[in-house]
Amino acid sequence: MVESEDITIEELSTENTREDVKGMVRKLSENEWEIPVEHIPNMRVPGRLFVSESLLEGIEPGTIDQIANVSTLPGIQKYSMAMPDAHLGYGFAIGGVAAFDVEEGIISPGGVGFDINCGVRLIRTNLQKEEVVPNIKRLTDELFSNVPAGVGSKSRLRASDKELDSAFLEGARWAVEAGYGVEADFEHCEANGYMEGADPSQVSTKARNRGKPQLGTLGSGNHFLEVQYVDKIYDQEIASTFGLQEGQVTVMVHCGSRGAGHQICTDHLKELSQAVKNYKIEIPDKQLACAPAQSKEAQNYFKAMLCAANYAWANRQIITHWTRESFEKVFGRDADDLGMDLLYDVAHNVAKLEKHIVDGRKKEVYVHRKGATRAFPSGHPEVPAVYRDVGQPVLIPGSMGTPSFILCGSEESMNISFGSACHGAGRVMSRAHAKKEFRGQSIKENLEARGITVRATHPSVIAEEAPDVYKSSSKVVNVVHELGIARKVAKVLPLGVTKG
């Protein structure tokens, strides 16, 4: 099983067809659609779908149903939302966002996903495109060799039980203190690279055994390590604050909590599937298993989820260290001289306790972001000081061979989406279908003809992640930009990609 969640219309049946979608929603504005409370029984709030009309045509009816299902859960605030990259997922739609009252609400693993804190980080360099292109094949080979990738891949690091506990508790901070980076790295991560409250005693032996050998590995599915260059700047002032300029080479890392996170989700789903019955919570889909937010069952899951989230930050930090070593070897200069600073690291697939304005007053809520990115505005205390005057960097990876984007969180995100934006392009074709439709070798040759070097563990991995199996990342990003959730700052294009 791949660690990236891939539920599509081919795996989840629905009585409706894509043609029915427009009849299921009501247009509120150019990029905002409402799912009325009459859509299914027991909806407590409406659904909100943030998509353009052209992207709406690609939304599965089952995705609309999943957004509506979430709106039936106790304590939900304002509405159940989905971002423009939305598609079918487990429980929540991927791209789903919902906030629940800290006392009267619930916590649900279906609102987080199996790959807990599958996230993205961007590393700057002071190299220019023309300096890297002649070395891109060697550099991609070096990265592929140094950073283990693929299903079940094992790390170069042989973590002890004590080190695993430290990763669960302290995330990127532990990795830096263990020699895998510098202090500025965790200062430029969401939540400073770890969240307090994690409890390793809530992590099963099986989850520990899966996670222990995988700390410092890329994984499979849509995870990647990509050398890129800045193709276009949209906002010069913010780009300057982020340290970006046209032609500059960057590195994007996209991965999560590997087998540890998947097993933690699996283990606690069993407990919460029983808890939902014990607490007599009516749910329209068993994949929305949950428990009252302050219950023992919900808090046990939350503490274990924090372990997985912190593990993911440690994982990306170790990969960052080995990425720097790869650049040092190829270019014969140390990472400081190459300007390899971490711009930012964002989490997808987490539930977080945050303060938001609801009905005119500030309150604590558990925000579930399932395939969505936090997008806090300027002035927010959780934005690193160096970016606080402009807002939080929001990193949106494209699909293999397509643009990725750097955006900046804005105040409107706090008004309409609990400080959340999209997280990527969003699949339109399952991996099984993609492998029937595309040949990995042909995709690789086409990409290399465009100047993009690709290394993967098997050609089938390339076929599964072919650019055509995703929505247009440009169209997805334009929606959140036009809504004012996050502003476009820069577009980056790939030069070399390694995949599992």
PDB file of C-alpha atoms in Angstrom, residues 2-8 11 87-89 94 427 429-432 465:
ATOM      1  CA  VAL A   2       1.337   3.453  -0.856  1.00  0.00           C
ATOM      2  CA  GLU A   3       1.505   5.942   1.964  1.00  0.00           C
ATOM      3  CA  SER A   4      -0.160   8.668  -0.105  1.00  0.00           C
ATOM      4  CA  GLU A   5      -3.900   8.357   0.080  1.00  0.00           C
ATOM      5  CA  ASP A   6      -5.384   7.568  -3.338  1.00  0.00           C
ATOM      6  CA  ILE A   7      -9.129   7.021  -3.220  1.00  0.00           C
ATOM      7  CA  THR A   8     -10.879   7.814  -6.491  1.00  0.00           C
ATOM      8  CA  GLU A  11     -12.708   2.773  -5.711  1.00  0.00           C
ATOM      9  CA  HIS A  87     -11.004  14.833  -4.801  1.00  0.00           C
ATOM     10  CA  LEU A  88     -12.269  11.680  -3.124  1.00  0.00           C
ATOM     11  CA  GLY A  89     -10.462  10.609   0.025  1.00  0.00           C
ATOM     12  CA  ILE A  94      -8.765  15.275   0.101  1.00  0.00           C
ATOM     13  CA  ARG A 427      -5.594  13.734  -8.766  1.00  0.00           C
ATOM     14  CA  MET A 429      -7.032   9.506 -12.268  1.00  0.00           C
ATOM     15  CA  SER A 430      -6.211   6.599  -9.947  1.00  0.00           C
ATOM     16  CA  ARG A 431      -2.785   5.012  -9.906  1.00  0.00           C
ATOM     17  CA  ALA A 432      -4.215   1.756 -11.256  1.00  0.00           C
ATOM     18  CA  GLU A 465       2.526  10.133 -11.305  1.00  0.00           C
TER      19      GLU A 465
END
